[in-house]
PDB file of C-alpha atoms in Angstrom:
ATOM      1  CA  UNK A   8      -0.024  -0.352   0.010  1.00 73.00           C
ATOM      2  CA  UNK A   9       1.858   3.264  -1.175  1.00 83.00           C
ATOM      3  CA  UNK A  10       2.036   6.088   1.504  1.00 95.00           C
ATOM      4  CA  UNK A  11       0.186   8.582   1.143  1.00 96.00           C
ATOM      5  CA  UNK A  12       3.250  11.663   0.851  1.00 98.00           C
ATOM      6  CA  UNK A  13       5.656   9.274  -1.361  1.00 97.00           C
ATOM      7  CA  UNK A  14       6.965  12.021  -3.753  1.00 97.00           C
ATOM      8  CA  UNK A  15       6.766  14.913  -1.958  1.00 98.00           C
ATOM      9  CA  UNK A  16       8.815  16.894   0.146  1.00 98.00           C
ATOM     10  CA  UNK A  17       9.356  18.492   3.284  1.00 98.00           C
ATOM     11  CA  UNK A  18      10.881  21.361   4.979  1.00 98.00           C
ATOM     12  CA  UNK A  19      10.548  21.238   9.372  1.00 98.00           C
ATOM     13  CA  UNK A  20      11.985  24.274  11.273  1.00 98.00           C
ATOM     14  CA  UNK A  21      12.859  23.347  14.760  1.00 97.00           C
ATOM     15  CA  UNK A  22      12.361  19.714  13.583  1.00 96.00           C
ATOM     16  CA  UNK A  23      15.466  17.780  16.239  1.00 96.00           C
ATOM     17  CA  UNK A  24      12.586  17.710  19.275  1.00 94.00           C
ATOM     18  CA  UNK A  25       9.454  18.124  20.465  1.00 94.00           C
ATOM     19  CA  UNK A  26       6.626  18.863  18.526  1.00 96.00           C
ATOM     20  CA  UNK A  27       8.792  19.256  15.010  1.00 97.00           C
ATOM     21  CA  UNK A  28      10.286  16.375  15.445  1.00 97.00           C
ATOM     22  CA  UNK A  29       7.042  14.505  15.989  1.00 97.00           C
ATOM     23  CA  UNK A  30       5.981  16.250  12.977  1.00 98.00           C
ATOM     24  CA  UNK A  31       9.288  15.030  10.563  1.00 98.00           C
ATOM     25  CA  UNK A  32       8.550  11.615  11.801  1.00 98.00           C
ATOM     26  CA  UNK A  33       5.060  11.384  11.029  1.00 98.00           C
ATOM     27  CA  UNK A  34       5.867  12.652   7.465  1.00 98.00           C
ATOM     28  CA  UNK A  35       8.517  11.141   7.141  1.00 98.00           C
ATOM     29  CA  UNK A  36       6.423   7.781   7.933  1.00 98.00           C
ATOM     30  CA  UNK A  37       4.029   8.368   4.996  1.00 98.00           C
ATOM     31  CA  UNK A  38       6.744   8.926   3.077  1.00 98.00           C
ATOM     32  CA  UNK A  39       8.019  12.754   2.524  1.00 98.00           C
ATOM     33  CA  UNK A  40      11.765  13.633   1.474  1.00 98.00           C
ATOM     34  CA  UNK A  41      12.442  15.673   4.692  1.00 98.00           C
ATOM     35  CA  UNK A  42      14.794  18.623   5.487  1.00 98.00           C
ATOM     36  CA  UNK A  43      15.785  19.252   9.695  1.00 98.00           C
ATOM     37  CA  UNK A  44      16.484  22.992   9.852  1.00 98.00           C
ATOM     38  CA  UNK A  45      17.406  24.280  13.418  1.00 97.00           C
ATOM     39  CA  UNK A  46      20.400  26.209  14.785  1.00 96.00           C
ATOM     40  CA  UNK A  47      21.507  22.564  16.507  1.00 96.00           C
ATOM     41  CA  UNK A  48      23.371  20.911  13.168  1.00 97.00           C
ATOM     42  CA  UNK A  49      24.410  17.949  15.171  1.00 97.00           C
ATOM     43  CA  UNK A  50      20.688  17.507  16.635  1.00 97.00           C
ATOM     44  CA  UNK A  51      19.614  18.258  12.761  1.00 98.00           C
ATOM     45  CA  UNK A  52      21.804  15.715  11.651  1.00 98.00           C
ATOM     46  CA  UNK A  53      20.821  12.517  14.505  1.00 98.00           C
ATOM     47  CA  UNK A  54      17.082  13.389  13.488  1.00 98.00           C
ATOM     48  CA  UNK A  55      17.642  13.041   9.954  1.00 98.00           C
ATOM     49  CA  UNK A  56      19.900   9.442  10.350  1.00 98.00           C
ATOM     50  CA  UNK A  57      16.510   8.276  11.978  1.00 98.00           C
ATOM     51  CA  UNK A  58      14.535   9.612   9.652  1.00 98.00           C
ATOM     52  CA  UNK A  59      16.773   7.745   6.718  1.00 98.00           C
ATOM     53  CA  UNK A  60      16.931   4.280   8.864  1.00 98.00           C
ATOM     54  CA  UNK A  61      13.264   4.057  10.043  1.00 98.00           C
ATOM     55  CA  UNK A  62      11.671   5.583   7.169  1.00 98.00           C
ATOM     56  CA  UNK A  63      13.991   4.944   4.402  1.00 98.00           C
ATOM     57  CA  UNK A  64      13.144   8.024   3.342  1.00 98.00           C
ATOM     58  CA  UNK A  65      15.859  10.867   2.071  1.00 98.00           C
ATOM     59  CA  UNK A  66      16.317  13.028   5.033  1.00 98.00           C
ATOM     60  CA  UNK A  67      18.975  15.610   5.577  1.00 98.00           C
ATOM     61  CA  UNK A  68      20.175  18.441   7.803  1.00 98.00           C
ATOM     62  CA  UNK A  69      20.219  21.737   7.557  1.00 98.00           C
ATOM     63  CA  UNK A  70      21.815  24.503  10.131  1.00 98.00           C
ATOM     64  CA  UNK A  71      19.888  27.888  10.140  1.00 98.00           C
ATOM     65  CA  UNK A  72      19.251  30.673  12.830  1.00 98.00           C
ATOM     66  CA  UNK A  73      15.592  31.985  11.741  1.00 98.00           C
ATOM     67  CA  UNK A  74      16.313  34.769  12.809  1.00 98.00           C
ATOM     68  CA  UNK A  75      18.194  35.868  10.439  1.00 98.00           C
ATOM     69  CA  UNK A  76      16.365  36.577   7.024  1.00 98.00           C
ATOM     70  CA  UNK A  77      19.635  35.367   4.485  1.00 98.00           C
ATOM     71  CA  UNK A  78      19.735  32.338   6.301  1.00 98.00           C
ATOM     72  CA  UNK A  79      16.162  32.032   6.348  1.00 98.00           C
ATOM     73  CA  UNK A  80      16.268  32.347   2.653  1.00 98.00           C
ATOM     74  CA  UNK A  81      19.487  30.335   2.149  1.00 98.00           C
ATOM     75  CA  UNK A  82      17.627  27.366   3.866  1.00 98.00           C
ATOM     76  CA  UNK A  83      14.409  27.461   1.857  1.00 98.00           C
ATOM     77  CA  UNK A  84      16.759  27.800  -1.455  1.00 98.00           C
ATOM     78  CA  UNK A  85      18.636  24.282  -0.514  1.00 98.00           C
ATOM     79  CA  UNK A  86      16.014  22.520   0.185  1.00 98.00           C
ATOM     80  CA  UNK A  87      14.917  23.202  -3.498  1.00 98.00           C
ATOM     81  CA  UNK A  88      18.474  22.329  -4.434  1.00 98.00           C
ATOM     82  CA  UNK A  89      18.162  19.125  -2.769  1.00 98.00           C
ATOM     83  CA  UNK A  90      14.593  17.786  -3.482  1.00 98.00           C
ATOM     84  CA  UNK A  91      14.161  19.775  -6.697  1.00 98.00           C
ATOM     85  CA  UNK A  92      10.741  20.830  -5.566  1.00 98.00           C
ATOM     86  CA  UNK A  93       8.838  22.109  -2.157  1.00 98.00           C
ATOM     87  CA  UNK A  94       5.884  20.576  -0.966  1.00 98.00           C
ATOM     88  CA  UNK A  95       5.014  21.213   2.793  1.00 98.00           C
ATOM     89  CA  UNK A  96       6.549  24.014   4.389  1.00 98.00           C
ATOM     90  CA  UNK A  97       6.324  23.202   8.740  1.00 98.00           C
ATOM     91  CA  UNK A  98       7.332  26.404  10.530  1.00 98.00           C
ATOM     92  CA  UNK A  99       7.969  25.101  13.966  1.00 97.00           C
ATOM     93  CA  UNK A 100      10.890  27.019  15.697  1.00 95.00           C
ATOM     94  CA  UNK A 101       9.829  29.562  17.892  1.00 92.00           C
ATOM     95  CA  UNK A 102      10.340  30.343  21.534  1.00 91.00           C
ATOM     96  CA  UNK A 103       8.951  31.628  25.126  1.00 88.00           C
ATOM     97  CA  UNK A 104      10.350  32.919  28.059  1.00 85.00           C
ATOM     98  CA  UNK A 105       8.033  33.921  30.878  1.00 87.00           C
ATOM     99  CA  UNK A 106       8.632  37.487  31.971  1.00 92.00           C
ATOM    100  CA  UNK A 107       5.900  39.882  33.770  1.00 94.00           C
ATOM    101  CA  UNK A 108       4.266  41.780  30.517  1.00 95.00           C
ATOM    102  CA  UNK A 109       5.128  45.541  32.069  1.00 95.00           C
ATOM    103  CA  UNK A 110       8.831  43.817  32.545  1.00 94.00           C
ATOM    104  CA  UNK A 111       9.641  43.251  28.701  1.00 95.00           C
ATOM    105  CA  UNK A 112      11.976  45.511  27.154  1.00 96.00           C
ATOM    106  CA  UNK A 113      11.469  47.004  23.573  1.00 97.00           C
ATOM    107  CA  UNK A 114      14.078  44.138  23.055  1.00 96.00           C
ATOM    108  CA  UNK A 115      12.196  40.956  24.117  1.00 96.00           C
ATOM    109  CA  UNK A 116       9.517  41.213  22.122  1.00 97.00           C
ATOM    110  CA  UNK A 117      11.714  42.362  19.006  1.00 97.00           C
ATOM    111  CA  UNK A 118      13.281  39.088  19.717  1.00 97.00           C
ATOM    112  CA  UNK A 119       9.739  37.533  19.791  1.00 96.00           C
ATOM    113  CA  UNK A 120       8.458  38.393  16.996  1.00 97.00           C
ATOM    114  CA  UNK A 121      11.761  37.746  15.431  1.00 98.00           C
ATOM    115  CA  UNK A 122      11.982  33.772  16.040  1.00 97.00           C
ATOM    116  CA  UNK A 123       8.132  33.624  15.965  1.00 97.00           C
ATOM    117  CA  UNK A 124       7.041  35.704  13.433  1.00 98.00           C
ATOM    118  CA  UNK A 125       9.239  37.253  11.048  1.00 98.00           C
ATOM    119  CA  UNK A 126      11.079  33.752  10.392  1.00 98.00           C
ATOM    120  CA  UNK A 127       7.726  31.944   8.919  1.00 98.00           C
ATOM    121  CA  UNK A 128       6.784  34.876   6.943  1.00 98.00           C
ATOM    122  CA  UNK A 129      10.395  34.837   5.499  1.00 98.00           C
ATOM    123  CA  UNK A 130      10.562  31.076   5.238  1.00 98.00           C
ATOM    124  CA  UNK A 131       6.955  31.736   3.221  1.00 98.00           C
ATOM    125  CA  UNK A 132       7.986  34.265   1.382  1.00 98.00           C
ATOM    126  CA  UNK A 133      11.051  32.138  -0.219  1.00 98.00           C
ATOM    127  CA  UNK A 134       8.814  29.337  -0.842  1.00 98.00           C
ATOM    128  CA  UNK A 135       5.956  31.254  -2.297  1.00 98.00           C
ATOM    129  CA  UNK A 136       7.368  30.890  -6.173  1.00 98.00           C
ATOM    130  CA  UNK A 137       8.390  27.106  -6.461  1.00 98.00           C
ATOM    131  CA  UNK A 138       4.773  26.267  -4.661  1.00 98.00           C
ATOM    132  CA  UNK A 139       3.389  28.549  -7.263  1.00 98.00           C
ATOM    133  CA  UNK A 140       4.924  27.287 -10.105  1.00 98.00           C
ATOM    134  CA  UNK A 141       4.383  23.984  -9.591  1.00 98.00           C
ATOM    135  CA  UNK A 142       0.511  24.120  -8.765  1.00 98.00           C
ATOM    136  CA  UNK A 143       0.952  22.362  -5.527  1.00 98.00           C
ATOM    137  CA  UNK A 144       1.788  23.485  -1.337  1.00 98.00           C
ATOM    138  CA  UNK A 145       1.440  22.990   1.892  1.00 98.00           C
ATOM    139  CA  UNK A 146       2.138  26.000   4.804  1.00 98.00           C
ATOM    140  CA  UNK A 147       1.806  23.814   8.245  1.00 98.00           C
ATOM    141  CA  UNK A 148       2.871  27.013  11.049  1.00 98.00           C
ATOM    142  CA  UNK A 149       2.373  26.303  15.026  1.00 98.00           C
ATOM    143  CA  UNK A 150       0.677  28.817  16.766  1.00 97.00           C
ATOM    144  CA  UNK A 151       0.034  28.447  20.399  1.00 93.00           C
ATOM    145  CA  UNK A 152      -3.097  28.445  22.980  1.00 89.00           C
ATOM    146  CA  UNK A 153      -1.553  30.692  24.555  1.00 86.00           C
ATOM    147  CA  UNK A 154      -2.031  33.894  22.323  1.00 87.00           C
ATOM    148  CA  UNK A 155      -5.495  32.671  21.835  1.00 89.00           C
ATOM    149  CA  UNK A 156      -5.846  32.394  25.579  1.00 87.00           C
ATOM    150  CA  UNK A 157      -4.027  35.234  26.080  1.00 87.00           C
ATOM    151  CA  UNK A 158      -1.920  33.629  28.836  1.00 87.00           C
ATOM    152  CA  UNK A 159      -0.282  35.184  31.328  1.00 88.00           C
ATOM    153  CA  UNK A 160       3.147  35.921  31.347  1.00 91.00           C
ATOM    154  CA  UNK A 161       4.362  34.950  28.403  1.00 92.00           C
ATOM    155  CA  UNK A 162       3.164  38.156  26.652  1.00 96.00           C
ATOM    156  CA  UNK A 163       6.078  38.580  23.279  1.00 96.00           C
ATOM    157  CA  UNK A 164       4.821  34.811  22.319  1.00 95.00           C
ATOM    158  CA  UNK A 165       1.239  35.295  22.716  1.00 96.00           C
ATOM    159  CA  UNK A 166       1.793  38.463  20.494  1.00 97.00           C
ATOM    160  CA  UNK A 167       3.639  37.047  18.042  1.00 97.00           C
ATOM    161  CA  UNK A 168       1.682  33.964  17.848  1.00 97.00           C
ATOM    162  CA  UNK A 169      -1.428  35.784  17.090  1.00 97.00           C
ATOM    163  CA  UNK A 170       0.361  37.330  14.333  1.00 98.00           C
ATOM    164  CA  UNK A 171       1.526  34.270  12.844  1.00 98.00           C
ATOM    165  CA  UNK A 172      -2.344  32.922  12.865  1.00 98.00           C
ATOM    166  CA  UNK A 173      -3.260  36.464  10.902  1.00 98.00           C
ATOM    167  CA  UNK A 174       0.031  35.882   8.339  1.00 98.00           C
ATOM    168  CA  UNK A 175      -1.732  32.407   8.025  1.00 98.00           C
ATOM    169  CA  UNK A 176      -5.506  33.329   7.337  1.00 98.00           C
ATOM    170  CA  UNK A 177      -4.215  36.184   4.933  1.00 98.00           C
ATOM    171  CA  UNK A 178      -1.994  33.570   2.768  1.00 98.00           C
ATOM    172  CA  UNK A 179      -4.295  30.810   2.835  1.00 98.00           C
ATOM    173  CA  UNK A 180      -6.610  33.985   0.843  1.00 98.00           C
ATOM    174  CA  UNK A 181      -3.959  35.103  -1.654  1.00 98.00           C
ATOM    175  CA  UNK A 182      -2.699  31.818  -2.023  1.00 98.00           C
ATOM    176  CA  UNK A 183      -5.588  29.371  -2.422  1.00 98.00           C
ATOM    177  CA  UNK A 184      -5.586  30.187  -6.478  1.00 98.00           C
ATOM    178  CA  UNK A 185      -2.280  28.754  -6.861  1.00 98.00           C
ATOM    179  CA  UNK A 186      -3.052  25.187  -5.266  1.00 98.00           C
ATOM    180  CA  UNK A 187      -1.283  26.655  -1.847  1.00 98.00           C
ATOM    181  CA  UNK A 188      -3.431  25.837   1.507  1.00 98.00           C
ATOM    182  CA  UNK A 189      -1.967  27.283   4.790  1.00 98.00           C
ATOM    183  CA  UNK A 190      -3.449  25.832   8.222  1.00 98.00           C
ATOM    184  CA  UNK A 191      -1.909  26.677  11.666  1.00 98.00           C
ATOM    185  CA  UNK A 192      -1.972  23.680  14.252  1.00 98.00           C
ATOM    186  CA  UNK A 193      -2.283  24.900  17.819  1.00 96.00           C
ATOM    187  CA  UNK A 194      -0.759  21.826  20.275  1.00 95.00           C
ATOM    188  CA  UNK A 195      -0.261  20.975  23.390  1.00 89.00           C
ATOM    189  CA  UNK A 196       2.379  17.886  23.673  1.00 87.00           C
ATOM    190  CA  UNK A 197       5.265  17.393  26.143  1.00 82.00           C
ATOM    191  CA  UNK A 198       7.702  19.105  23.846  1.00 76.00           C
ATOM    192  CA  UNK A 199      10.934  20.100  25.917  1.00 76.00           C
ATOM    193  CA  UNK A 200      10.262  23.166  26.521  1.00 73.00           C
ATOM    194  CA  UNK A 201       6.787  22.477  28.164  1.00 75.00           C
ATOM    195  CA  UNK A 202       8.134  19.909  30.407  1.00 78.00           C
ATOM    196  CA  UNK A 203      10.789  22.517  31.819  1.00 79.00           C
ATOM    197  CA  UNK A 204       7.654  24.470  32.828  1.00 72.00           C
ATOM    198  CA  UNK A 205       5.660  21.910  34.185  1.00 79.00           C
ATOM    199  CA  UNK A 206       8.146  20.610  36.147  1.00 82.00           C
ATOM    200  CA  UNK A 207       9.000  23.785  37.633  1.00 79.00           C
ATOM    201  CA  UNK A 208       5.078  24.273  38.559  1.00 79.00           C
ATOM    202  CA  UNK A 209       3.725  20.956  39.309  1.00 83.00           C
ATOM    203  CA  UNK A 210       0.985  22.308  40.720  1.00 83.00           C
ATOM    204  CA  UNK A 211       0.033  24.142  37.778  1.00 78.00           C
ATOM    205  CA  UNK A 212       0.878  20.908  35.492  1.00 81.00           C
ATOM    206  CA  UNK A 213      -2.029  18.995  37.522  1.00 85.00           C
ATOM    207  CA  UNK A 214      -3.870  21.781  37.658  1.00 83.00           C
ATOM    208  CA  UNK A 215      -3.893  22.089  33.536  1.00 82.00           C
ATOM    209  CA  UNK A 216      -4.443  18.057  33.391  1.00 85.00           C
ATOM    210  CA  UNK A 217      -7.572  18.419  35.040  1.00 85.00           C
ATOM    211  CA  UNK A 218      -8.746  20.865  32.310  1.00 85.00           C
ATOM    212  CA  UNK A 219      -8.068  18.628  29.936  1.00 88.00           C
ATOM    213  CA  UNK A 220     -10.693  16.458  28.584  1.00 89.00           C
ATOM    214  CA  UNK A 221      -8.698  13.531  27.120  1.00 92.00           C
ATOM    215  CA  UNK A 222      -7.435  13.010  30.437  1.00 88.00           C
ATOM    216  CA  UNK A 223      -3.998  13.077  29.647  1.00 89.00           C
ATOM    217  CA  UNK A 224      -0.896  15.667  28.105  1.00 88.00           C
ATOM    218  CA  UNK A 225      -0.502  14.891  24.240  1.00 90.00           C
ATOM    219  CA  UNK A 226       2.355  12.779  22.630  1.00 94.00           C
ATOM    220  CA  UNK A 227       4.035  15.127  19.900  1.00 94.00           C
ATOM    221  CA  UNK A 228       4.469  12.102  17.150  1.00 93.00           C
ATOM    222  CA  UNK A 229       1.076  10.290  18.322  1.00 95.00           C
ATOM    223  CA  UNK A 230      -1.091  13.090  18.665  1.00 96.00           C
ATOM    224  CA  UNK A 231       0.690  16.376  16.563  1.00 97.00           C
ATOM    225  CA  UNK A 232       2.166  14.485  13.393  1.00 97.00           C
ATOM    226  CA  UNK A 233      -0.745  12.599  12.077  1.00 97.00           C
ATOM    227  CA  UNK A 234      -2.765  16.022  12.010  1.00 98.00           C
ATOM    228  CA  UNK A 235       0.275  17.841  10.204  1.00 98.00           C
ATOM    229  CA  UNK A 236       0.441  14.687   7.719  1.00 98.00           C
ATOM    230  CA  UNK A 237      -3.672  15.536   6.401  1.00 98.00           C
ATOM    231  CA  UNK A 238      -3.091  18.919   6.132  1.00 98.00           C
ATOM    232  CA  UNK A 239       0.032  18.461   4.124  1.00 98.00           C
ATOM    233  CA  UNK A 240      -1.974  15.580   1.921  1.00 98.00           C
ATOM    234  CA  UNK A 241      -3.811  16.129  -0.738  1.00 97.00           C
ATOM    235  CA  UNK A 242      -7.314  14.815   1.993  1.00 97.00           C
ATOM    236  CA  UNK A 243      -6.844  19.066   3.114  1.00 98.00           C
ATOM    237  CA  UNK A 244      -6.742  20.200  -0.652  1.00 98.00           C
ATOM    238  CA  UNK A 245     -10.148  22.078   0.693  1.00 98.00           C
ATOM    239  CA  UNK A 246      -9.182  23.328   4.022  1.00 98.00           C
ATOM    240  CA  UNK A 247      -7.729  26.629   4.119  1.00 98.00           C
ATOM    241  CA  UNK A 248      -6.744  29.235   6.367  1.00 98.00           C
ATOM    242  CA  UNK A 249      -8.060  26.977   9.944  1.00 98.00           C
ATOM    243  CA  UNK A 250      -6.779  26.766  13.113  1.00 98.00           C
ATOM    244  CA  UNK A 251      -6.779  23.168  14.118  1.00 98.00           C
ATOM    245  CA  UNK A 252      -6.690  22.756  18.072  1.00 96.00           C
ATOM    246  CA  UNK A 253      -4.591  19.692  18.662  1.00 94.00           C
ATOM    247  CA  UNK A 254      -4.846  19.367  22.446  1.00 89.00           C
ATOM    248  CA  UNK A 255      -7.159  16.819  23.749  1.00 88.00           C
ATOM    249  CA  UNK A 256      -9.843  20.004  24.435  1.00 88.00           C
ATOM    250  CA  UNK A 257      -7.899  22.095  26.608  1.00 83.00           C
ATOM    251  CA  UNK A 258      -8.880  24.880  24.736  1.00 86.00           C
ATOM    252  CA  UNK A 259     -12.647  24.680  24.907  1.00 79.00           C
ATOM    253  CA  UNK A 260     -12.564  26.098  28.640  1.00 78.00           C
ATOM    254  CA  UNK A 261      -8.929  27.305  28.602  1.00 75.00           C
ATOM    255  CA  UNK A 262      -6.274  26.177  31.150  1.00 72.00           C
ATOM    256  CA  UNK A 263      -4.801  27.785  34.095  1.00 66.00           C
ATOM    257  CA  UNK A 264      -1.557  28.916  32.717  1.00 64.00           C
ATOM    258  CA  UNK A 265       0.760  30.650  35.327  1.00 67.00           C
ATOM    259  CA  UNK A 266       4.372  29.964  35.129  1.00 70.00           C
ATOM    260  CA  UNK A 267       6.427  31.280  38.222  1.00 70.00           C
ATOM    261  CA  UNK A 268       7.380  34.748  37.333  1.00 76.00           C
ATOM    262  CA  UNK A 269       9.367  37.551  39.608  1.00 72.00           C
ATOM    263  CA  UNK A 270       7.522  40.428  40.741  1.00 68.00           C
TER     264      UNK A 270
END
């Protein structure tokens, strides 16, 4: 039985760990060739080797600092040179840090926008000509419930992730006629960053879990990856501009996100 992404190619930023890793593995399991692009080249190379050995797909690693436009442009060009086409762009790389709103400096806000918003904008802009010319493209951007629900003490993250959702919807409107879809996944999974938050605030973790209807935290490969596969596939051709909450239902009533910060 043919895998549903055979012949497709994907670029996943931050694909060496956490949610990005789960997505990259799910795409590879369905036959997609994958470029893992992230700041840490060694981790990217380890993950690319895992994809090759486990799923028998073409997989390569690329070092990139997504906060530098020239490096993002070069990353997309490298994926096109490696694979000859680019079908799926997953903008997963991101960063957050807890701090009270009034303690955020201009530099803090600018840094959040660079890593969570501008990096995706640059990658989408660079990928567009190839996706337009081939008549097929899937843009999958990773949003966050932090922004949707305005969680406390992560204003830079919240604002930049909500800007990313607006960017995604606008791309869906402007690019739909070219066979390009653009959607957002707001995931809840035990990434290294989430685990660090929960380890530091076990009471918060227990309170959040109590508000998740399915009764458990998500797993990147098992829970987030299959949704990304759907969005990358032909099956999602008539679905664009959407935000998919892959969070066990935690978004319905919100969760008590309150990391410890200095007053």
